[in-house]
CSV table of C-alpha atoms in Angstrom, one decimal:
chain,number,residue,atom,x,y,z
G,1,MET,CA,191.8,147.3,88.3
G,2,ALA,CA,193.9,148.0,91.3
G,3,LYS,CA,193.2,151.1,93.4
G,4,GLN,CA,195.1,154.2,92.4
G,5,THR,CA,197.8,154.7,94.9
G,6,HIS,CA,199.6,157.8,93.5
G,7,ASP,CA,198.1,161.3,93.2
G,8,PRO,CA,200.1,163.8,91.2
G,9,ASN,CA,198.4,166.6,93.1
G,10,ILE,CA,201.3,166.4,95.4
G,11,LEU,CA,203.1,168.6,92.9
G,12,ASP,CA,200.2,171.0,93.2
G,13,THR,CA,199.6,171.2,96.9
G,14,GLU,CA,202.8,170.6,98.8
G,15,HIS,CA,205.2,173.1,100.3
G,16,VAL,CA,208.1,173.5,97.8
G,17,GLY,CA,210.9,172.7,100.3
G,18,LYS,CA,209.1,169.7,101.8
G,19,LEU,CA,208.2,168.5,98.3
G,20,LEU,CA,211.8,168.6,97.1
G,21,LEU,CA,212.9,166.6,100.1
G,22,LYS,CA,210.0,164.2,99.6
G,23,LEU,CA,211.0,163.6,96.0
G,24,ALA,CA,214.7,163.5,96.6
G,25,THR,CA,214.7,161.2,99.6
G,26,PRO,CA,213.4,158.1,97.8
G,27,ALA,CA,215.7,158.8,94.9
G,28,PHE,CA,218.6,159.1,97.4
G,29,PHE,CA,217.9,155.7,98.9
G,30,GLY,CA,217.4,154.1,95.5
G,31,MET,CA,220.6,155.6,94.1
G,32,PHE,CA,222.5,154.9,97.4
G,33,VAL,CA,221.8,151.2,97.1
G,34,GLN,CA,222.5,151.2,93.4
G,35,THR,CA,225.8,153.0,93.8
G,36,LEU,CA,226.6,150.7,96.7
G,37,TYR,CA,226.2,147.8,94.3
G,38,ASN,CA,228.8,149.3,92.0
G,39,VAL,CA,231.1,149.7,94.9
G,40,VAL,CA,230.6,146.2,96.2
G,41,ASN,CA,230.9,144.8,92.6
G,42,THR,CA,234.3,146.5,92.3
G,43,ILE,CA,235.4,145.1,95.7
G,44,PHE,CA,234.4,141.6,94.5
G,45,MET,CA,236.4,142.1,91.4
G,46,GLY,CA,239.5,143.4,93.2
G,47,TYR,CA,239.6,140.8,96.0
G,48,PHE,CA,238.1,137.6,94.5
G,49,VAL,CA,238.9,137.9,90.8
G,50,SER,CA,241.9,140.1,89.9
G,51,PRO,CA,243.0,143.8,90.1
G,52,GLN,CA,242.9,143.6,86.3
G,53,ALA,CA,239.2,142.9,86.5
G,54,ILE,CA,238.7,146.4,88.0
G,55,GLY,CA,240.6,147.7,85.0
G,56,GLY,CA,238.3,145.7,82.8
G,57,LEU,CA,235.2,147.3,84.3
G,58,SER,CA,236.9,150.7,83.8
G,59,ILE,CA,237.5,150.0,80.1
G,60,VAL,CA,233.9,148.9,79.6
G,61,PHE,CA,232.5,152.0,81.4
G,62,PRO,CA,232.5,154.4,78.4
G,63,ILE,CA,230.5,151.9,76.3
G,64,GLN,CA,228.2,151.1,79.2
G,65,MET,CA,227.6,154.8,79.5
G,66,LEU,CA,226.1,154.9,76.0
G,67,ALA,CA,223.6,152.1,76.9
G,68,TRP,CA,222.6,154.0,80.1
G,69,GLY,CA,222.5,157.3,78.1
G,70,ILE,CA,219.8,156.0,75.8
G,71,GLY,CA,217.5,155.4,78.8
G,72,MET,CA,218.4,158.8,80.2
G,73,MET,CA,217.7,160.5,76.9
G,74,VAL,CA,214.2,159.0,76.7
G,75,GLY,CA,213.6,159.4,80.4
G,76,MET,CA,214.8,163.0,80.8
G,77,GLY,CA,213.2,164.2,77.5
G,78,GLY,CA,209.9,162.3,78.2
G,79,GLY,CA,210.0,163.2,81.9
G,80,SER,CA,210.1,166.9,81.1
G,81,LEU,CA,207.1,166.6,78.7
G,82,ILE,CA,205.2,164.5,81.3
G,83,SER,CA,205.7,167.0,84.1
G,84,ARG,CA,204.7,170.0,82.0
G,85,SER,CA,201.7,168.1,80.5
G,86,ILE,CA,200.4,167.3,84.0
G,87,GLY,CA,201.0,170.9,85.1
G,88,SER,CA,198.9,172.2,82.2
G,89,GLY,CA,196.2,169.5,82.8
G,90,ASN,CA,196.9,167.5,79.7
G,91,THR,CA,197.0,163.8,80.9
G,92,LYS,CA,196.5,162.4,77.4
G,93,ASP,CA,199.7,163.9,76.1
G,94,ALA,CA,201.5,162.7,79.2
G,95,GLU,CA,200.4,159.1,78.5
G,96,ARG,CA,201.3,159.4,74.8
G,97,THR,CA,204.7,160.5,75.9
G,98,ILE,CA,205.2,157.3,77.9
G,99,GLY,CA,204.1,155.1,75.0
G,100,ASN,CA,206.3,156.9,72.5
G,101,GLY,CA,209.2,156.8,75.0
G,102,ILE,CA,209.0,153.1,75.2
G,103,SER,CA,209.0,152.7,71.4
G,104,LEU,CA,211.9,155.1,71.0
G,105,GLY,CA,214.1,153.5,73.6
G,106,PHE,CA,213.5,150.0,72.2
G,107,VAL,CA,214.6,151.0,68.7
G,108,ILE,CA,217.7,153.0,69.7
G,109,SER,CA,218.9,150.3,72.1
G,110,ILE,CA,218.7,147.6,69.4
G,111,GLY,CA,220.8,149.9,67.2
G,112,LEU,CA,223.5,150.2,69.9
G,113,MET,CA,223.6,146.4,70.2
G,114,ILE,CA,224.1,146.0,66.5
G,115,ILE,CA,227.0,148.5,66.5
G,116,VAL,CA,228.8,147.1,69.5
G,117,LEU,CA,228.4,143.3,69.8
G,118,PRO,CA,230.1,142.2,66.6
G,119,PHE,CA,233.1,144.3,67.3
G,120,THR,CA,233.7,144.1,71.1
G,121,ASN,CA,237.4,143.5,71.0
G,122,PHE,CA,237.9,146.3,68.5
G,123,TRP,CA,236.1,148.9,70.7
G,124,LEU,CA,237.9,147.7,73.8
G,125,ARG,CA,241.4,147.9,72.2
G,126,LEU,CA,240.5,151.3,70.9
G,127,ILE,CA,239.8,152.5,74.5
G,128,GLY,CA,243.1,151.0,75.7
G,129,ALA,CA,242.6,147.5,77.0
G,130,SER,CA,245.9,145.6,77.5
G,131,ASP,CA,246.3,141.9,77.0
G,132,GLU,CA,245.8,141.4,80.8
G,133,VAL,CA,242.6,143.5,81.0
G,134,LEU,CA,241.0,142.4,77.7
G,135,PRO,CA,239.5,139.0,78.7
G,136,TYR,CA,237.7,140.5,81.7
G,137,ALA,CA,236.5,143.5,79.7
G,138,SER,CA,235.3,141.5,76.8
G,139,ILE,CA,233.1,139.0,78.6
G,140,TYR,CA,231.6,141.7,80.8
G,141,LEU,CA,230.8,144.0,77.8
G,142,ILE,CA,229.1,141.2,75.8
G,143,VAL,CA,226.7,140.3,78.6
G,144,ILE,CA,225.9,143.9,79.6
G,145,ILE,CA,225.3,145.2,76.0
G,146,SER,CA,223.2,142.1,75.2
G,147,ALA,CA,220.7,143.5,77.7
G,148,THR,CA,220.7,147.1,76.6
G,149,THR,CA,217.0,147.1,75.8
G,150,ILE,CA,216.1,145.9,79.4
G,151,ASN,CA,218.3,148.6,80.9
G,152,THR,CA,216.9,151.3,78.6
G,153,LEU,CA,213.3,150.6,79.3
G,154,ALA,CA,213.9,150.3,83.1
G,155,THR,CA,215.8,153.7,83.1
G,156,SER,CA,213.1,155.4,81.0
G,157,LEU,CA,210.1,154.1,83.1
G,158,LEU,CA,212.0,155.1,86.3
G,159,ASN,CA,212.3,158.6,85.1
G,160,PHE,CA,208.6,158.7,83.9
G,161,SER,CA,207.4,157.6,87.4
G,162,ARG,CA,209.5,160.4,89.0
G,163,ALA,CA,208.1,162.9,86.5
G,164,GLU,CA,204.6,162.3,87.7
G,165,GLY,CA,205.8,163.0,91.2
G,166,ASN,CA,206.1,159.4,92.4
G,167,ALA,CA,209.8,159.0,93.4
G,168,ARG,CA,208.9,156.1,95.7
G,169,VAL,CA,208.4,153.7,92.7
G,170,GLY,CA,211.9,154.5,91.4
G,171,MET,CA,213.3,154.0,94.8
G,172,ILE,CA,211.8,150.6,95.2
G,173,ALA,CA,212.9,149.5,91.7
G,174,MET,CA,216.5,150.7,92.3
G,175,ILE,CA,216.7,149.1,95.7
G,176,MET,CA,215.2,145.9,94.5
G,177,GLY,CA,217.7,145.7,91.6
G,178,ALA,CA,220.7,146.6,93.6
G,179,VAL,CA,220.0,144.3,96.5
G,180,LEU,CA,219.4,141.4,94.1
G,181,SER,CA,222.6,142.3,92.2
G,182,ILE,CA,224.7,142.2,95.4
G,183,ILE,CA,223.3,138.8,96.4
G,184,LEU,CA,223.8,137.3,93.0
G,185,ASP,CA,227.2,138.9,92.7
G,186,ALA,CA,228.3,137.3,95.9
G,187,ILE,CA,227.0,133.9,94.8
G,188,PHE,CA,228.3,134.0,91.2
G,189,VAL,CA,231.7,135.5,92.0
G,190,ILE,CA,232.8,133.9,95.3
G,191,PRO,CA,231.5,130.3,95.6
G,192,LEU,CA,230.7,129.7,91.9
G,193,LYS,CA,233.9,131.6,90.7
G,194,MET,CA,232.2,132.9,87.6
G,195,GLY,CA,234.4,136.0,87.5
G,196,ALA,CA,233.5,139.0,85.3
G,197,PHE,CA,230.8,136.9,83.5
G,198,GLY,CA,229.1,136.3,86.9
G,199,ALA,CA,229.2,139.9,87.8
G,200,ALA,CA,227.7,141.0,84.5
G,201,LEU,CA,225.0,138.2,84.7
G,202,ALA,CA,224.0,139.4,88.1
G,203,THR,CA,223.6,142.9,86.8
G,204,VAL,CA,221.4,141.8,83.9
G,205,ILE,CA,219.1,139.7,86.1
G,206,SER,CA,218.7,142.5,88.6
G,207,GLN,CA,217.8,145.0,85.7
G,208,THR,CA,215.2,142.5,84.5
G,209,ALA,CA,213.6,142.3,88.0
G,210,ALA,CA,213.5,146.1,88.2
G,211,LEU,CA,211.9,146.4,84.8
G,212,ALA,CA,209.3,143.8,85.7
G,213,TYR,CA,208.4,145.8,88.8
G,214,LEU,CA,208.1,149.1,86.9
G,215,LEU,CA,205.9,147.5,84.2
G,216,SER,CA,203.6,146.1,86.9
G,217,TYR,CA,203.3,149.6,88.4
G,218,TYR,CA,202.0,151.0,85.1
G,219,PHE,CA,199.9,148.0,84.1
G,220,THR,CA,198.1,147.1,87.4
G,221,GLY,CA,196.4,150.5,87.8
G,222,SER,CA,198.5,151.8,90.7
G,223,SER,CA,199.9,154.6,88.6
G,224,TYR,CA,198.3,157.9,87.8
G,225,LEU,CA,199.4,157.6,84.2
G,226,LYS,CA,199.0,154.3,82.2
G,227,ILE,CA,200.9,152.5,79.5
G,228,ARG,CA,198.3,152.0,76.7
G,229,LEU,CA,199.2,149.9,73.7
G,230,ARG,CA,197.7,152.5,71.3
G,231,ASN,CA,200.3,155.0,72.6
G,232,LEU,CA,203.2,152.9,71.4
G,233,ARG,CA,202.3,154.1,67.9
G,234,PRO,CA,204.8,156.9,66.9
G,235,ASP,CA,203.5,160.4,67.4
G,236,TRP,CA,206.0,162.4,65.5
G,237,SER,CA,205.2,165.6,67.4
G,238,ILE,CA,205.9,164.0,70.7
G,239,LEU,CA,208.9,162.2,69.5
G,240,LYS,CA,210.3,165.4,68.1
G,241,GLN,CA,209.8,167.3,71.4
G,242,MET,CA,211.1,164.4,73.5
G,243,SER,CA,214.2,163.9,71.3
G,244,ALA,CA,214.9,167.7,71.2
G,245,ILE,CA,214.9,167.8,75.0
G,246,GLY,CA,216.5,164.5,75.7
G,247,VAL,CA,219.1,164.6,73.0
G,248,SER,CA,221.1,167.0,75.2
G,249,SER,CA,221.4,164.3,77.8
G,250,PHE,CA,222.4,161.7,75.2
G,251,VAL,CA,224.8,164.0,73.5
G,252,GLN,CA,226.3,164.7,76.9
G,253,THR,CA,226.6,160.9,77.4
G,254,ILE,CA,228.3,160.4,74.0
G,255,ALA,CA,230.6,163.3,74.7
G,256,SER,CA,231.4,162.0,78.1
G,257,SER,CA,232.0,158.5,76.7
G,258,LEU,CA,234.4,159.9,74.1
G,259,SER,CA,236.2,161.9,76.7
G,260,ALA,CA,236.3,158.9,79.0
G,261,MET,CA,237.9,156.8,76.2
G,262,LEU,CA,240.6,159.4,75.7
G,263,LEU,CA,241.1,159.7,79.5
G,264,LEU,CA,241.5,155.9,79.8
G,265,ARG,CA,244.0,155.8,77.0
G,266,MET,CA,246.0,158.6,78.6
G,267,VAL,CA,245.9,157.0,82.0
G,268,VAL,CA,247.2,153.7,80.5
G,269,ASN,CA,249.8,155.4,78.5
G,270,TYR,CA,251.2,157.4,81.4
G,271,GLY,CA,250.5,155.1,84.3
G,272,GLY,CA,249.9,151.5,83.0
G,273,ASP,CA,247.4,149.0,84.4
G,274,ALA,CA,247.9,150.1,88.0
G,275,ALA,CA,246.8,153.6,87.2
G,276,LEU,CA,243.9,152.3,85.2
G,277,ASN,CA,242.8,150.1,88.2
G,278,ALA,CA,243.1,153.1,90.5
G,279,PHE,CA,241.1,155.4,88.2
G,280,GLY,CA,238.3,152.8,88.1
G,281,ILE,CA,238.1,152.8,91.8
G,282,ILE,CA,238.1,156.6,91.9
G,283,GLN,CA,235.3,156.8,89.4
G,284,ARG,CA,233.1,154.6,91.7
G,285,VAL,CA,234.0,156.6,94.8
G,286,MET,CA,233.1,159.8,92.9
G,287,MET,CA,229.7,158.3,91.9
G,288,PHE,CA,229.0,157.4,95.5
G,289,ALA,CA,230.1,160.8,96.9
G,290,THR,CA,228.3,163.0,94.4
G,291,MET,CA,225.1,160.9,94.5
G,292,PRO,CA,223.4,162.9,97.3
G,293,ALA,CA,223.8,166.1,95.3
G,294,MET,CA,222.6,164.4,92.2
G,295,VAL,CA,219.3,163.3,93.7
G,296,PHE,CA,218.3,166.8,94.6
G,297,GLY,CA,218.7,167.7,90.9
G,298,GLN,CA,216.5,164.8,90.0
G,299,GLY,CA,214.0,165.8,92.7
G,300,LEU,CA,213.9,169.3,91.2
G,301,GLN,CA,212.9,168.3,87.7
G,302,PRO,CA,209.2,167.4,88.2
G,303,ILE,CA,208.7,170.4,90.6
G,304,LEU,CA,210.3,172.8,88.1
G,305,GLY,CA,208.6,171.3,85.1
G,306,PHE,CA,205.2,171.3,86.8
G,307,ASN,CA,205.4,174.9,88.1
G,308,TYR,CA,206.7,176.1,84.7
G,309,GLY,CA,203.8,174.4,83.0
G,310,ALA,CA,201.4,176.0,85.5
G,311,LYS,CA,203.1,179.4,85.2
G,312,ARG,CA,204.0,179.6,88.9
G,313,TYR,CA,207.3,181.1,88.4
G,314,HIS,CA,208.0,182.3,91.9
G,315,LEU,CA,207.8,178.7,93.1
G,316,ALA,CA,210.1,177.5,90.3
G,317,ILE,CA,212.7,180.1,91.6
G,318,LYS,CA,212.3,179.0,95.1
G,319,ALA,CA,212.8,175.3,94.2
G,320,VAL,CA,216.0,176.1,92.3
G,321,LYS,CA,217.4,178.1,95.2
G,322,ILE,CA,216.8,175.3,97.6
G,323,ALA,CA,218.2,172.6,95.3
G,324,VAL,CA,221.4,174.6,94.5
G,325,THR,CA,222.0,175.3,98.2
G,326,VAL,CA,221.5,171.8,99.4
G,327,SER,CA,223.4,170.2,96.5
G,328,THR,CA,226.4,172.5,96.9
G,329,SER,CA,226.5,171.9,100.7
G,330,LEU,CA,226.5,168.2,100.2
G,331,SER,CA,229.2,168.3,97.6
G,332,ILE,CA,231.5,170.3,99.9
G,333,LEU,CA,230.9,167.9,102.8
G,334,ALA,CA,231.7,164.9,100.6
G,335,PHE,CA,234.9,166.5,99.5
G,336,ALA,CA,236.0,167.3,103.0
G,337,ALA,CA,235.3,163.7,104.1
G,338,LEU,CA,237.1,162.0,101.3
G,339,TYR,CA,240.1,164.2,100.7
G,340,LEU,CA,241.5,163.3,104.1
G,341,ILE,CA,241.4,159.5,103.8
G,342,PRO,CA,242.4,158.4,100.3
G,343,GLY,CA,244.5,155.4,101.4
G,344,SER,CA,241.7,153.9,103.5
G,345,ILE,CA,239.3,154.3,100.6
G,346,MET,CA,241.6,152.5,98.2
G,347,ARG,CA,242.2,149.6,100.6
G,348,ILE,CA,238.5,149.0,100.7
G,349,PHE,CA,238.6,147.9,97.1
G,350,THR,CA,242.0,146.1,96.8
G,351,ASP,CA,245.1,144.9,98.5
G,352,HIS,CA,247.2,145.4,95.4
G,353,ILE,CA,249.9,147.8,96.5
G,354,PRO,CA,250.7,149.4,93.1
G,355,THR,CA,247.0,150.2,92.6
G,356,ILE,CA,246.7,151.6,96.2
G,357,ASP,CA,249.7,153.9,95.7
G,358,ALA,CA,248.5,155.1,92.4
G,359,GLY,CA,245.1,155.7,93.7
G,360,ILE,CA,246.2,157.7,96.8
G,361,HIS,CA,248.0,160.3,94.6
G,362,ALA,CA,245.3,160.4,91.9
G,363,SER,CA,242.4,160.8,94.2
G,364,ARG,CA,243.8,163.9,95.8
G,365,LEU,CA,243.8,165.6,92.4
G,366,VAL,CA,240.5,164.3,91.0
G,367,PHE,CA,238.6,165.0,94.3
G,368,LEU,CA,239.3,168.7,93.9
G,369,SER,CA,236.4,168.9,91.4
G,370,MET,CA,233.8,167.7,94.0
G,371,PRO,CA,232.8,171.0,95.6
G,372,PHE,CA,231.6,172.4,92.2
G,373,MET,CA,229.6,169.3,91.0
G,374,GLY,CA,226.4,169.8,93.0
G,375,ALA,CA,225.6,173.2,91.4
G,376,VAL,CA,226.6,171.9,88.0
G,377,MET,CA,224.2,169.0,88.3
G,378,VAL,CA,221.3,171.2,89.4
G,379,GLY,CA,222.0,173.6,86.6
G,380,GLN,CA,221.8,170.9,84.0
G,381,THR,CA,218.5,169.8,85.4
G,382,ILE,CA,217.0,173.3,85.1
G,383,PHE,CA,217.4,173.5,81.4
G,384,GLN,CA,216.0,169.9,80.8
G,385,ALA,CA,213.1,170.5,83.1
G,386,LEU,CA,212.1,173.7,81.3
G,387,GLY,CA,212.6,172.2,77.8
G,388,LYS,CA,215.4,174.7,77.0
G,389,VAL,CA,217.0,172.7,74.2
G,390,MET,CA,219.8,175.1,73.2
G,391,GLN,CA,221.1,175.6,76.7
G,392,SER,CA,220.9,171.9,77.4
G,393,PHE,CA,222.8,171.1,74.3
G,394,ILE,CA,225.5,173.6,75.0
G,395,LEU,CA,226.1,172.1,78.5
G,396,ALA,CA,226.0,168.6,77.1
G,397,ILE,CA,228.9,169.4,74.8
G,398,VAL,CA,231.0,171.9,76.6
G,399,ARG,CA,232.2,170.1,79.7
G,400,PRO,CA,233.4,166.8,78.2
G,401,VAL,CA,234.4,168.1,74.7
G,402,VAL,CA,235.2,171.8,74.8
G,403,PHE,CA,236.7,171.9,78.3
G,404,LEU,CA,237.9,168.4,79.4
G,405,ILE,CA,239.4,166.9,76.2
G,406,PRO,CA,241.6,170.0,75.4
G,407,LEU,CA,242.6,170.4,79.1
G,408,VAL,CA,243.6,166.7,79.2
G,409,LEU,CA,245.7,167.0,76.1
G,410,LEU,CA,247.3,170.3,77.2
G,411,MET,CA,247.9,169.5,80.9
G,412,SER,CA,249.2,165.9,80.2
G,413,ASN,CA,251.9,167.4,78.0
G,414,LEU,CA,252.9,169.6,80.9
G,415,TRP,CA,252.5,167.3,83.9
G,416,GLN,CA,251.9,163.8,82.4
G,417,LEU,CA,249.6,161.7,84.5
G,418,ASP,CA,249.0,164.5,87.1
G,419,GLY,CA,247.9,166.7,84.3
G,420,VAL,CA,245.2,164.2,83.2
G,421,PHE,CA,243.8,164.1,86.7
G,422,LEU,CA,244.0,167.9,87.3
G,423,ALA,CA,242.0,168.5,84.2
G,424,PHE,CA,238.9,167.4,86.1
G,425,PRO,CA,238.6,170.2,88.6
G,426,VAL,CA,239.6,172.8,86.1
G,427,ALA,CA,236.9,171.6,83.7
G,428,ASP,CA,234.3,171.6,86.4
G,429,ILE,CA,235.1,175.2,87.5
G,430,LEU,CA,234.7,176.4,83.9
G,431,THR,CA,231.4,174.4,83.6
G,432,LEU,CA,230.0,176.0,86.7
G,433,LEU,CA,230.8,179.5,85.4
G,434,LEU,CA,229.0,178.6,82.2
G,435,VAL,CA,226.0,177.2,84.1
G,436,ILE,CA,225.7,180.4,86.1
G,437,GLY,CA,225.9,182.5,82.9
G,438,LEU,CA,223.1,180.5,81.2
G,439,ALA,CA,220.8,180.1,84.2
G,440,LEU,CA,220.7,183.7,85.5
G,441,PRO,CA,218.9,185.2,82.5
G,442,ILE,CA,216.2,182.5,82.8
G,443,LEU,CA,215.7,183.1,86.5
G,444,ARG,CA,215.5,186.8,86.0
G,445,GLN,CA,212.8,186.2,83.4
G,446,PHE,CA,210.9,184.1,85.9
G,447,ARG,CA,211.2,186.8,88.5
G,448,LYS,CA,209.8,189.5,86.1
G,449,ALA,CA,206.9,187.2,85.0
G,450,ALA,CA,206.1,186.3,88.6
G,451,ASP,CA,206.1,190.0,89.7
G,452,ALA,CA,203.9,190.9,86.7
G,453,LYS,CA,201.4,188.1,87.5
G,454,MET,CA,201.2,188.1,91.2
G,455,GLY,CA,202.6,191.4,92.5
G,456,LYS,CA,204.6,191.0,95.7
G,457,ILE,CA,205.1,187.3,95.9
G,458,ASP,CA,206.4,187.1,99.4
G,459,LYS,CA,203.2,188.5,100.8
G,460,ILE,CA,200.9,186.0,99.1
G,461,ALA,CA,201.2,182.5,100.6
G,462,PRO,CA,205.0,182.3,100.2
G,463,ASN,CA,205.3,178.8,101.7
G,464,ARG,CA,202.7,176.9,99.6
G,465,LEU,CA,202.7,175.6,96.1
G,466,VAL,CA,199.1,176.7,95.6
G,467,GLU,CA,198.0,180.2,96.4
G,468,PRO,CA,194.7,180.6,98.3
G,469,ILE,CA,191.8,181.0,95.8
G,470,GLU,CA,191.2,184.6,97.0
G,471,ASN,CA,194.8,185.6,96.2
G,472,ARG,CA,195.2,183.8,93.0
G,473,ILE,CA,195.3,185.8,89.8
G,474,ILE,CA,193.6,184.3,86.8
G,475,ASP,CA,194.9,184.9,83.3
């Protein structure tokens, strides 16, 4: 057996600010390269295939979100259990969670394939694909959805490795997959002229490579937790907890997918294919720009889950404060940088003048939501990390369904296409207010519990995750 290379005691011994940076940095580089691939893929579609190919990717995106959402449901739900199990010293439950997560992800992903693949054109027409966009969207969707199981397992295992405090493994897997995707994309799309099929095939091959690496991490003995075949057998208690926590993430994905379908139809109705192409570019720019803020939310989850499980509430509060401050600052910086140069950004992706003109105007409206997104992302992570099912579920539904869809319908009637795009910042402001309202009572409870257990926290080793033995209060 290979020598163990990862020690979860990092969650137990490291300075909270340093630990958050240590966990967020690998996730940042991994997501940076992964998001860069999405950007490069869109550039290839815009310059070497057709502007309508960008529209095809946009039409597929809501369905692709569902495939990704399955992995995030299992990964976030299981990750919360894993971090809290390690924090309470229960390694066996953590390993059972991994095995059950693999089984759950496999079954649900097969179900999605059965629902989507026989009816691809129906779903794409429902979203708003025109005759010009449909051929690109159809072939891309068929290839991507056929590999849903691979993507689900890779996403789940990536979150599991991060939950045990090893963000480096996820970084390597994401970088490996993204770099391979970019290389294969360039080969398949440019010299081989395989179009949207080549782009989708490059994605699937890269996801397979990432999954192989993650499996090797768990099977070769280099991980703290192991995949054991006996743990693949369903444990209904674990499945119930994992689903209850992770379902908020999946419900949010479903809700976001439905709202995206409505948005795309409204964009096509009011602006045609040029607006659709522009919106696809804006989506990818937003993913790239908000990614730094997102990774601090991801880095927060294992820290928060561990310290909650270990009843170290003062450190949980400190981690939340740091994550919110950094994520919000990064979101504001990204907004300031992008809002000034929308034309230059659009020209990176295409030389199609109608798409560029539509994108310049739309981006100035959509980008207004960026300053609020960092705090919202961290807020969502708080409830998942703590296993707060009700709060997670509320947030999952409210932003895309309760806020965004009604706002799009109302504001589009008033201002047509501009109303569709302005609905984004309004929905994000309302979501942020809700996050604050839900999070503050929990943080106040943490403060009271910490004070009751430890007295004056700031005077007892304030900068370490583990208090000195002589100062530690034993229940």
